PDB file of C-alpha atoms in Angstrom:
ATOM      1  CA  THR A  74       0.226   0.516  -0.105  1.00  0.00           C
ATOM      2  CA  PRO A  75       0.903   3.538  -0.500  1.00  0.00           C
ATOM      3  CA  LEU A  76       1.502   4.149   3.542  1.00  0.00           C
ATOM      4  CA  GLU A  77       4.114   0.954   3.405  1.00  0.00           C
ATOM      5  CA  ARG A  78       6.029   2.135   0.829  1.00  0.00           C
ATOM      6  CA  GLU A  79       6.230   5.496   2.603  1.00  0.00           C
ATOM      7  CA  SER A  80       7.367   3.920   5.445  1.00  0.00           C
ATOM      8  CA  GLU A  81       9.934   1.323   3.685  1.00  0.00           C
ATOM      9  CA  ALA A  82      11.161   4.777   2.849  1.00  0.00           C
ATOM     10  CA  GLN A  83      11.278   6.486   5.613  1.00  0.00           C
ATOM     11  CA  ARG A  84      13.068   3.651   7.429  1.00  0.00           C
ATOM     12  CA  ARG A  85      15.552   3.128   4.812  1.00  0.00           C
ATOM     13  CA  ARG A  86      16.380   6.578   4.420  1.00  0.00           C
ATOM     14  CA  PHE A  87      17.118   6.524   8.770  1.00  0.00           C
ATOM     15  CA  ILE A  88      19.134   3.525   7.922  1.00  0.00           C
ATOM     16  CA  ARG A  89      21.176   5.952   5.223  1.00  0.00           C
ATOM     17  CA  ARG A  90      21.506   8.481   8.022  1.00  0.00           C
ATOM     18  CA  LEU A  91      22.586   6.601  10.667  1.00  0.00           C
ATOM     19  CA  ALA A  92      25.120   4.785   8.422  1.00  0.00           C
ATOM     20  CA  ALA A  93      26.130   8.617   7.286  1.00  0.00           C
ATOM     21  CA  ARG A  94      27.092   9.305  10.759  1.00  0.00           C
ATOM     22  CA  ALA A  95      23.536  11.522  10.937  1.00  0.00           C
ATOM     23  CA  TYR A  96      24.002  14.296  14.100  1.00  0.00           C
ATOM     24  CA  HIS A  97      20.175  14.451  14.632  1.00  0.00           C
ATOM     25  CA  PHE A  98      17.119  12.845  14.424  1.00  0.00           C
ATOM     26  CA  PRO A  99      13.220  14.500  14.248  1.00  0.00           C
ATOM     27  CA  GLY A 100      11.919  14.559  17.991  1.00  0.00           C
ATOM     28  CA  ASN A 101      15.362  14.106  19.806  1.00  0.00           C
ATOM     29  CA  THR A 102      16.487  17.201  22.237  1.00  0.00           C
ATOM     30  CA  TRP A 103      20.354  17.745  22.427  1.00  0.00           C
ATOM     31  CA  CYS A 104      21.510  15.079  24.621  1.00  0.00           C
ATOM     32  CA  GLU A 105      18.914  12.312  22.538  1.00  0.00           C
ATOM     33  CA  ASP A 106      21.426  13.653  19.328  1.00  0.00           C
ATOM     34  CA  TRP A 107      24.480  13.539  21.535  1.00  0.00           C
ATOM     35  CA  THR A 108      23.905  10.204  23.316  1.00  0.00           C
ATOM     36  CA  GLN A 109      22.858   7.934  20.420  1.00  0.00           C
ATOM     37  CA  TYR A 110      25.961  10.040  18.115  1.00  0.00           C
ATOM     38  CA  ILE A 111      28.274   9.387  20.432  1.00  0.00           C
ATOM     39  CA  GLY A 112      26.581   5.544  21.108  1.00  0.00           C
ATOM     40  CA  ASN A 113      26.172   4.847  16.796  1.00  0.00           C
ATOM     41  CA  THR A 114      30.149   6.497  16.379  1.00  0.00           C
ATOM     42  CA  HIS A 115      32.343   5.867  19.045  1.00  0.00           C
ATOM     43  CA  LEU A 116      34.864   2.701  18.103  1.00  0.00           C
ATOM     44  CA  VAL A 117      34.186   0.801  22.048  1.00  0.00           C
ATOM     45  CA  PHE A 118      30.758   2.251  22.900  1.00  0.00           C
ATOM     46  CA  GLY A 119      29.586   1.582  19.743  1.00  0.00           C
ATOM     47  CA  ILE A 120      29.902  -1.717  19.580  1.00  0.00           C
ATOM     48  CA  PHE A 121      27.157  -2.297  22.676  1.00  0.00           C
ATOM     49  CA  PHE A 122      24.640   0.792  22.448  1.00  0.00           C
ATOM     50  CA  HIS A 123      24.619   1.762  18.634  1.00  0.00           C
ATOM     51  CA  HIS A 124      20.661   1.360  17.060  1.00  0.00           C
ATOM     52  CA  PRO A 125      19.277  -2.238  16.308  1.00  0.00           C
ATOM     53  CA  LEU A 126      18.927  -1.009  12.853  1.00  0.00           C
ATOM     54  CA  HIS A 127      22.659   0.772  12.577  1.00  0.00           C
ATOM     55  CA  PRO A 128      23.892  -0.894   9.148  1.00  0.00           C
ATOM     56  CA  VAL A 129      27.197  -1.462  10.776  1.00  0.00           C
ATOM     57  CA  THR A 130      26.740  -4.344  13.291  1.00  0.00           C
ATOM     58  CA  SER A 131      28.545  -5.671  16.840  1.00  0.00           C
ATOM     59  CA  TRP A 132      30.927  -7.713  15.111  1.00  0.00           C
ATOM     60  CA  GLU A 133      31.770  -5.341  12.670  1.00  0.00           C
ATOM     61  CA  ARG A 134      32.473  -2.775  15.041  1.00  0.00           C
ATOM     62  CA  CYS A 135      35.172  -4.884  16.775  1.00  0.00           C
ATOM     63  CA  VAL A 136      37.186  -5.524  13.466  1.00  0.00           C
ATOM     64  CA  ILE A 137      36.775  -1.316  12.986  1.00  0.00           C
ATOM     65  CA  LEU A 138      38.626  -1.336  16.283  1.00  0.00           C
ATOM     66  CA  LEU A 139      41.028  -3.678  15.406  1.00  0.00           C
ATOM     67  CA  GLY A 140      41.537  -2.238  12.875  1.00  0.00           C
ATOM     68  CA  SER A 141      42.395   1.255  14.491  1.00  0.00           C
ATOM     69  CA  VAL A 142      44.345  -0.677  16.926  1.00  0.00           C
ATOM     70  CA  ALA A 143      46.942  -1.688  14.408  1.00  0.00           C
ATOM     71  CA  VAL A 144      46.898   0.933  11.900  1.00  0.00           C
ATOM     72  CA  GLY A 145      48.193   2.741  15.066  1.00  0.00           C
ATOM     73  CA  LEU A 146      50.620   0.428  15.783  1.00  0.00           C
ATOM     74  CA  LEU A 147      51.879   0.598  12.043  1.00  0.00           C
ATOM     75  CA  LEU A 148      51.602   4.469  12.073  1.00  0.00           C
ATOM     76  CA  SER A 149      53.720   4.614  15.614  1.00  0.00           C
ATOM     77  CA  ASN A 150      56.237   1.880  14.499  1.00  0.00           C
ATOM     78  CA  LEU A 151      56.760   2.955  10.660  1.00  0.00           C
ATOM     79  CA  ILE A 152      57.689   6.953  11.848  1.00  0.00           C
ATOM     80  CA  TYR A 153      60.179   5.706  14.411  1.00  0.00           C
ATOM     81  CA  LEU A 154      61.865   3.223  11.870  1.00  0.00           C
ATOM     82  CA  TRP A 155      61.210   5.893   9.354  1.00  0.00           C
ATOM     83  CA  PHE A 156      63.324   8.681  12.118  1.00  0.00           C
ATOM     84  CA  VAL A 157      65.569   6.236  12.916  1.00  0.00           C
ATOM     85  CA  TYR A 158      67.049   4.865   9.759  1.00  0.00           C
ATOM     86  CA  TYR A 159      67.426   8.467   8.576  1.00  0.00           C
ATOM     87  CA  ASN A 160      68.999   9.838  11.213  1.00  0.00           C
ATOM     88  CA  PHE A 161      66.172  12.732  11.299  1.00  0.00           C
ATOM     89  CA  GLY A 162      66.522  13.221  14.888  1.00  0.00           C
ATOM     90  CA  MET A 163      63.733  12.387  16.248  1.00  0.00           C
ATOM     91  CA  ASP A 164      64.674  13.830  19.686  1.00  0.00           C
ATOM     92  CA  ASP A 165      65.507  17.107  19.010  1.00  0.00           C
ATOM     93  CA  THR A 166      63.498  19.649  20.693  1.00  0.00           C
ATOM     94  CA  VAL A 167      60.978  21.688  18.883  1.00  0.00           C
ATOM     95  CA  LEU A 168      58.835  23.477  21.924  1.00  0.00           C
ATOM     96  CA  SER A 169      59.676  23.577  25.164  1.00  0.00           C
ATOM     97  CA  LEU A 170      56.500  23.591  27.232  1.00  0.00           C
ATOM     98  CA  GLY A 171      55.203  23.677  31.158  1.00  0.00           C
ATOM     99  CA  PRO A 172      57.224  25.821  33.946  1.00  0.00           C
ATOM    100  CA  LYS A 173      61.292  26.367  33.214  1.00  0.00           C
ATOM    101  CA  GLY A 174      60.227  23.826  29.759  1.00  0.00           C
ATOM    102  CA  SER A 175      59.764  20.566  31.815  1.00  0.00           C
ATOM    103  CA  LEU A 176      58.421  18.904  28.745  1.00  0.00           C
ATOM    104  CA  ASN A 177      59.928  18.815  25.460  1.00  0.00           C
ATOM    105  CA  VAL A 178      58.465  18.410  22.678  1.00  0.00           C
ATOM    106  CA  THR A 179      59.992  16.367  20.186  1.00  0.00           C
ATOM    107  CA  LYS A 180      60.111  15.809  15.803  1.00  0.00           C
ATOM    108  CA  LEU A 181      59.275  12.530  16.685  1.00  0.00           C
ATOM    109  CA  MET A 182      55.963  13.659  18.728  1.00  0.00           C
ATOM    110  CA  ILE A 183      54.757  16.601  16.110  1.00  0.00           C
ATOM    111  CA  THR A 184      54.493  14.128  13.251  1.00  0.00           C
ATOM    112  CA  LEU A 185      52.485  11.281  15.387  1.00  0.00           C
ATOM    113  CA  TRP A 186      50.017  13.963  16.527  1.00  0.00           C
ATOM    114  CA  THR A 187      50.090  15.453  13.185  1.00  0.00           C
ATOM    115  CA  PHE A 188      50.917  13.347  10.438  1.00  0.00           C
ATOM    116  CA  GLY A 189      50.343  10.223  12.522  1.00  0.00           C
ATOM    117  CA  SER A 190      47.025  11.145  13.582  1.00  0.00           C
ATOM    118  CA  PHE A 191      45.791  12.437  10.426  1.00  0.00           C
ATOM    119  CA  VAL A 192      46.119   9.423   8.209  1.00  0.00           C
ATOM    120  CA  HIS A 193      44.472   6.938  11.475  1.00  0.00           C
ATOM    121  CA  THR A 194      41.134   9.226  11.110  1.00  0.00           C
ATOM    122  CA  CYS A 195      41.286   8.604   7.665  1.00  0.00           C
ATOM    123  CA  PHE A 196      41.493   5.105   7.775  1.00  0.00           C
ATOM    124  CA  ASP A 197      39.174   4.581  10.595  1.00  0.00           C
ATOM    125  CA  LEU A 198      36.322   6.917   8.910  1.00  0.00           C
ATOM    126  CA  SER A 199      37.620   5.361   5.704  1.00  0.00           C
ATOM    127  CA  ILE A 200      36.862   1.349   7.080  1.00  0.00           C
ATOM    128  CA  TRP A 201      33.827   2.658   8.711  1.00  0.00           C
ATOM    129  CA  HIS A 202      31.976   3.576   5.408  1.00  0.00           C
ATOM    130  CA  ILE A 203      33.274   1.059   3.601  1.00  0.00           C
ATOM    131  CA  LYS A 204      31.327  -0.914   5.644  1.00  0.00           C
ATOM    132  CA  ALA A 205      28.500   0.329   6.197  1.00  0.00           C
ATOM    133  CA  CYS A 206      28.348   0.979   2.310  1.00  0.00           C
ATOM    134  CA  THR A 207      27.719   4.629   2.703  1.00  0.00           C
ATOM    135  CA  LEU A 208      28.136   6.118  -0.563  1.00  0.00           C
ATOM    136  CA  CYS A 209      25.916   2.563  -2.134  1.00  0.00           C
ATOM    137  CA  ARG A 210      23.356   4.242  -0.485  1.00  0.00           C
ATOM    138  CA  TYR A 211      23.298   7.874  -0.976  1.00  0.00           C
ATOM    139  CA  GLY A 212      23.829   6.464  -4.878  1.00  0.00           C
ATOM    140  CA  SER A 213      21.675   4.073  -5.683  1.00  0.00           C
ATOM    141  CA  HIS A 214      18.548   3.887  -6.873  1.00  0.00           C
ATOM    142  CA  GLU A 215      15.838   4.807  -4.414  1.00  0.00           C
ATOM    143  CA  SER A 216      18.655   3.868  -1.766  1.00  0.00           C
ATOM    144  CA  TYR A 217      18.676   0.414  -1.392  1.00  0.00           C
ATOM    145  CA  VAL A 218      21.414  -1.694  -1.311  1.00  0.00           C
ATOM    146  CA  THR A 219      21.853  -5.118  -2.148  1.00  0.00           C
ATOM    147  CA  ASP A 220      22.632  -7.768  -0.171  1.00  0.00           C
ATOM    148  CA  ASN A 221      25.985  -8.342  -2.493  1.00  0.00           C
ATOM    149  CA  ALA A 222      26.904  -4.820  -2.077  1.00  0.00           C
ATOM    150  CA  VAL A 223      27.173  -5.388   1.594  1.00  0.00           C
ATOM    151  CA  LYS A 224      28.952  -8.657   1.409  1.00  0.00           C
ATOM    152  CA  CYS A 225      31.181  -6.663  -0.968  1.00  0.00           C
ATOM    153  CA  GLY A 226      31.888  -3.730   1.529  1.00  0.00           C
ATOM    154  CA  ARG A 227      32.059  -6.263   4.307  1.00  0.00           C
ATOM    155  CA  THR A 228      34.617  -7.823   2.970  1.00  0.00           C
ATOM    156  CA  ALA A 229      37.040  -5.347   1.440  1.00  0.00           C
ATOM    157  CA  GLY A 230      36.989  -3.708   4.785  1.00  0.00           C
ATOM    158  CA  VAL A 231      37.970  -7.265   6.921  1.00  0.00           C
ATOM    159  CA  THR A 232      40.904  -7.885   4.191  1.00  0.00           C
ATOM    160  CA  ILE A 233      42.184  -4.320   4.556  1.00  0.00           C
ATOM    161  CA  VAL A 234      41.827  -4.463   8.037  1.00  0.00           C
ATOM    162  CA  LEU A 235      43.657  -8.127   8.054  1.00  0.00           C
ATOM    163  CA  LEU A 236      46.770  -6.526   6.099  1.00  0.00           C
ATOM    164  CA  THR A 237      47.204  -3.905   8.340  1.00  0.00           C
ATOM    165  CA  LEU A 238      47.229  -5.717  11.153  1.00  0.00           C
ATOM    166  CA  ALA A 239      49.614  -8.131   9.032  1.00  0.00           C
ATOM    167  CA  PHE A 240      51.919  -5.621   8.471  1.00  0.00           C
ATOM    168  CA  ALA A 241      51.831  -3.803  11.569  1.00  0.00           C
ATOM    169  CA  THR A 242      52.823  -6.955  13.497  1.00  0.00           C
ATOM    170  CA  TYR A 243      55.926  -7.131  11.119  1.00  0.00           C
ATOM    171  CA  LEU A 244      56.567  -3.421  12.287  1.00  0.00           C
ATOM    172  CA  VAL A 245      56.405  -4.234  16.024  1.00  0.00           C
ATOM    173  CA  LEU A 246      58.920  -7.413  15.579  1.00  0.00           C
ATOM    174  CA  LEU A 247      61.252  -5.314  12.846  1.00  0.00           C
ATOM    175  CA  ARG A 248      61.062  -2.113  15.889  1.00  0.00           C
ATOM    176  CA  ALA A 249      62.018  -5.029  19.137  1.00  0.00           C
ATOM    177  CA  SER A 250      64.790  -6.520  16.887  1.00  0.00           C
ATOM    178  CA  GLU A 251      66.410  -2.988  15.687  1.00  0.00           C
ATOM    179  CA  ASP A 252      66.268  -2.107  19.494  1.00  0.00           C
ATOM    180  CA  TYR A 253      68.079  -5.337  20.285  1.00  0.00           C
ATOM    181  CA  LYS A 254      70.547  -5.214  17.497  1.00  0.00           C
ATOM    182  CA  ASP A 255      71.375  -1.661  18.952  1.00  0.00           C
ATOM    183  CA  SER A 256      72.081  -2.654  22.345  1.00  0.00           C
ATOM    184  CA  PHE A 257      75.066  -3.798  20.900  1.00  0.00           C
ATOM    185  CA  GLN A 258      77.031  -0.629  20.691  1.00  0.00           C
ATOM    186  CA  ALA A 259      80.423  -2.080  19.122  1.00  0.00           C
ATOM    187  CA  MET A 260      78.729  -3.999  16.523  1.00  0.00           C
ATOM    188  CA  VAL A 261      76.985  -1.178  15.865  1.00  0.00           C
ATOM    189  CA  ASP A 262      79.987   1.033  15.038  1.00  0.00           C
ATOM    190  CA  VAL A 263      81.693  -1.669  12.830  1.00  0.00           C
ATOM    191  CA  ASP A 264      78.612  -2.315  11.088  1.00  0.00           C
ATOM    192  CA  GLU A 265      77.523   1.819  10.394  1.00  0.00           C
ATOM    193  CA  ASP A 266      78.854   2.603   6.845  1.00  0.00           C
ATOM    194  CA  ASP A 267      77.211  -1.122   5.566  1.00  0.00           C
ATOM    195  CA  GLU A 268      73.710  -0.257   6.883  1.00  0.00           C
ATOM    196  CA  ALA A 269      73.589   2.676   5.306  1.00  0.00           C
ATOM    197  CA  GLY A 270      73.106   1.556   2.108  1.00  0.00           C
ATOM    198  CA  GLU A 271      70.937  -1.249   3.224  1.00  0.00           C
ATOM    199  CA  SER A 272      66.760  -1.607   2.513  1.00  0.00           C
ATOM    200  CA  PHE A 273      64.321   0.443   4.979  1.00  0.00           C
ATOM    201  CA  LEU A 274      62.919  -3.053   5.880  1.00  0.00           C
ATOM    202  CA  GLN A 275      65.631  -5.362   7.308  1.00  0.00           C
ATOM    203  CA  PRO A 276      65.326  -9.335   8.117  1.00  0.00           C
ATOM    204  CA  ILE A 277      64.226  -9.499  11.773  1.00  0.00           C
ATOM    205  CA  ILE A 278      66.833 -10.913  14.127  1.00  0.00           C
ATOM    206  CA  PHE A 279      64.650 -13.126  17.537  1.00  0.00           C
ATOM    207  CA  GLY A 280      67.207 -12.738  20.443  1.00  0.00           C
ATOM    208  CA  GLY A 281      65.722 -10.360  22.600  1.00  0.00           C
ATOM    209  CA  GLY A 282      63.560 -10.760  25.568  1.00  0.00           C
ATOM    210  CA  ALA A 283      60.298  -8.634  26.354  1.00  0.00           C
ATOM    211  CA  GLN A 284      62.129  -6.087  27.450  1.00  0.00           C
ATOM    212  CA  TYR A 285      62.635  -4.944  24.196  1.00  0.00           C
ATOM    213  CA  PHE A 286      59.161  -4.174  23.876  1.00  0.00           C
ATOM    214  CA  ASP A 287      58.321  -2.377  26.345  1.00  0.00           C
ATOM    215  CA  PHE A 288      56.829   0.136  24.181  1.00  0.00           C
ATOM    216  CA  LEU A 289      53.653  -1.495  23.039  1.00  0.00           C
ATOM    217  CA  ALA A 290      52.697  -0.423  26.730  1.00  0.00           C
ATOM    218  CA  GLY A 291      53.430   2.955  26.615  1.00  0.00           C
ATOM    219  CA  TYR A 292      51.272   2.927  22.893  1.00  0.00           C
ATOM    220  CA  ILE A 293      48.317   0.784  25.202  1.00  0.00           C
ATOM    221  CA  VAL A 294      48.016   4.086  27.594  1.00  0.00           C
ATOM    222  CA  GLU A 295      48.327   6.295  24.252  1.00  0.00           C
ATOM    223  CA  PHE A 296      45.326   4.525  22.574  1.00  0.00           C
ATOM    224  CA  ILE A 297      43.198   4.114  25.887  1.00  0.00           C
ATOM    225  CA  LEU A 298      43.495   8.109  26.002  1.00  0.00           C
ATOM    226  CA  ALA A 299      42.788   9.191  22.577  1.00  0.00           C
ATOM    227  CA  VAL A 300      39.653   6.520  22.563  1.00  0.00           C
ATOM    228  CA  PHE A 301      37.920   7.206  26.297  1.00  0.00           C
ATOM    229  CA  VAL A 302      39.046  10.704  26.353  1.00  0.00           C
ATOM    230  CA  TYR A 303      40.020  12.206  23.344  1.00  0.00           C
ATOM    231  CA  ASN A 304      38.499  10.709  21.200  1.00  0.00           C
ATOM    232  CA  PRO A 305      34.773  11.640  22.847  1.00  0.00           C
ATOM    233  CA  LEU A 306      36.243  15.407  23.127  1.00  0.00           C
ATOM    234  CA  ILE A 307      36.442  15.315  19.500  1.00  0.00           C
ATOM    235  CA  LEU A 308      33.508  14.147  18.741  1.00  0.00           C
ATOM    236  CA  THR A 309      31.736  16.020  21.146  1.00  0.00           C
ATOM    237  CA  ILE A 310      33.082  19.743  19.616  1.00  0.00           C
ATOM    238  CA  VAL A 311      31.886  18.770  16.205  1.00  0.00           C
ATOM    239  CA  PHE A 312      28.403  17.662  17.363  1.00  0.00           C
ATOM    240  CA  THR A 313      28.224  20.930  18.853  1.00  0.00           C
ATOM    241  CA  GLY A 314      28.911  22.943  15.411  1.00  0.00           C
ATOM    242  CA  VAL A 315      31.151  25.419  16.617  1.00  0.00           C
ATOM    243  CA  LEU A 316      33.270  24.429  14.308  1.00  0.00           C
ATOM    244  CA  GLY A 317      31.119  25.079  11.706  1.00  0.00           C
ATOM    245  CA  CYS A 318      29.955  28.790  12.418  1.00  0.00           C
ATOM    246  CA  ASN A 319      26.777  27.384  14.004  1.00  0.00           C
ATOM    247  CA  GLY A 320      25.915  25.155  11.297  1.00  0.00           C
ATOM    248  CA  LYS A 321      26.996  26.893   8.133  1.00  0.00           C
ATOM    249  CA  ILE A 322      30.318  25.283   6.795  1.00  0.00           C
ATOM    250  CA  PRO A 323      29.841  21.666   5.592  1.00  0.00           C
ATOM    251  CA  ILE A 324      31.199  18.198   6.595  1.00  0.00           C
ATOM    252  CA  VAL A 325      31.518  20.495  10.582  1.00  0.00           C
ATOM    253  CA  GLY A 326      28.216  22.133  10.792  1.00  0.00           C
ATOM    254  CA  GLY A 327      27.915  19.211  13.472  1.00  0.00           C
ATOM    255  CA  ARG A 328      23.705  18.706  14.711  1.00  0.00           C
ATOM    256  CA  PRO A 329      22.881  23.208  14.160  1.00  0.00           C
ATOM    257  CA  ARG A 330      23.338  22.435  10.069  1.00  0.00           C
ATOM    258  CA  GLU A 331      20.912  18.654   9.995  1.00  0.00           C
ATOM    259  CA  LEU A 332      18.591  20.948  12.006  1.00  0.00           C
ATOM    260  CA  LYS A 333      18.492  23.307   9.127  1.00  0.00           C
ATOM    261  CA  GLN A 334      18.669  20.559   6.473  1.00  0.00           C
ATOM    262  CA  GLU A 335      15.269  18.605   8.333  1.00  0.00           C
ATOM    263  CA  GLN A 336      13.290  21.849   8.388  1.00  0.00           C
ATOM    264  CA  CYS A 337      14.002  21.955   4.760  1.00  0.00           C
ATOM    265  CA  TYR A 338      13.296  18.356   4.083  1.00  0.00           C
ATOM    266  CA  ALA A 339      10.162  18.557   6.497  1.00  0.00           C
ATOM    267  CA  MET A 340       8.878  21.701   4.289  1.00  0.00           C
ATOM    268  CA  LYS A 341       9.604  20.186   1.246  1.00  0.00           C
ATOM    269  CA  ARG A 342       8.007  16.787   2.114  1.00  0.00           C
ATOM    270  CA  GLN A 343       4.507  18.970   3.130  1.00  0.00           C
ATOM    271  CA  ARG A 344       4.012  19.867  -0.301  1.00  0.00           C
ATOM    272  CA  TYR A 345       3.333  15.941  -0.965  1.00  0.00           C
ATOM    273  CA  THR A 346       1.803  14.953   1.699  1.00  0.00           C
ATOM    274  CA  MET A 347      -0.208  12.357   1.079  1.00  0.00           C
ATOM    275  CA  PRO A 348      -4.966  13.233   1.569  1.00  0.00           C
ATOM    276  CA  GLN A 349      -5.567  11.233   4.970  1.00  0.00           C
ATOM    277  CA  VAL A 350      -9.147  10.194   2.752  1.00  0.00           C
ATOM    278  CA  LEU A 351      -9.696   9.318  -0.769  1.00  0.00           C
ATOM    279  CA  LYS A 352     -12.866  10.429  -2.252  1.00  0.00           C
ATOM    280  CA  LEU A 353     -14.570   8.117  -5.675  1.00  0.00           C
ATOM    281  CA  GLY A 354     -17.965   9.237  -6.395  1.00  0.00           C
ATOM    282  CA  ASN A 355     -20.150   8.772  -3.325  1.00  0.00           C
ATOM    283  CA  GLN A 356     -17.597   6.746  -1.467  1.00  0.00           C
ATOM    284  CA  GLU A 357     -14.536   7.867   1.194  1.00  0.00           C
ATOM    285  CA  TYR A 358     -11.921   5.312   2.072  1.00  0.00           C
ATOM    286  CA  GLU A 359      -9.290   6.049   4.807  1.00  0.00           C
ATOM    287  CA  ALA A 360      -5.460   6.098   4.070  1.00  0.00           C
ATOM    288  CA  ASP A 361      -4.705   2.711   6.039  1.00  0.00           C
ATOM    289  CA  ILE A 362      -7.329   0.918   3.241  1.00  0.00           C
ATOM    290  CA  TRP A 363      -6.504   2.020  -0.203  1.00  0.00           C
TER     291      TRP A 363
END
């Protein structure tokens, strides 16, 4: 019936907006929108509190979380090894903060906080939209996504995450191996000229103990802070729309921009509102019948 078709169209629009990480849904207050936004988009909270109709399931969110951990390890170790191999002076101080310069910001820190964070964010968003089939939902006819498209998106996401995890594991072992070799200063001094021409990616030597994996503890602390402190804070700032001048700028317009878009959508629908009673001759039929 026409009402069933309208209901199905609204359901598809709702799912499409969930996949696109919507800030606002009709009838929600500011707190309700913030709760649903964090519950549907956060890496960890979303596993347990996402909407039942959300196209990204709990299992897929676990895959996304694993991919985020893997790409974080990959980037941090890749940048570290790059600085060591090309001797870029990763411990050189760029900025001193705190009383009497007690906190030194090095070149390695700045690179990780800027380039590393940017690539990490792009990876997380890419995996999210690949598994949610966001582009398919906005580009296909009547926003209908076939089962094959969903399977393709899920397979592609899992494949990318597994490849990233494999490369990240190799870099973790490579970093531990390099730290183990560097502990023998005499050997490094002898082979320093020869190592200058060697490839960046070198064979792994298993000879050290767990002490050469201490950097993983630091990464775990960093990742926990990023996920449970910085991520919700950044999501809230984007949600409020303060970066988008109260909804005037796309992408960072947040909830204020979607409120305006929802108002425009509601006004547009009013022009094509379906009559609740259909008259045929002398008889009238209610909308739920015809």
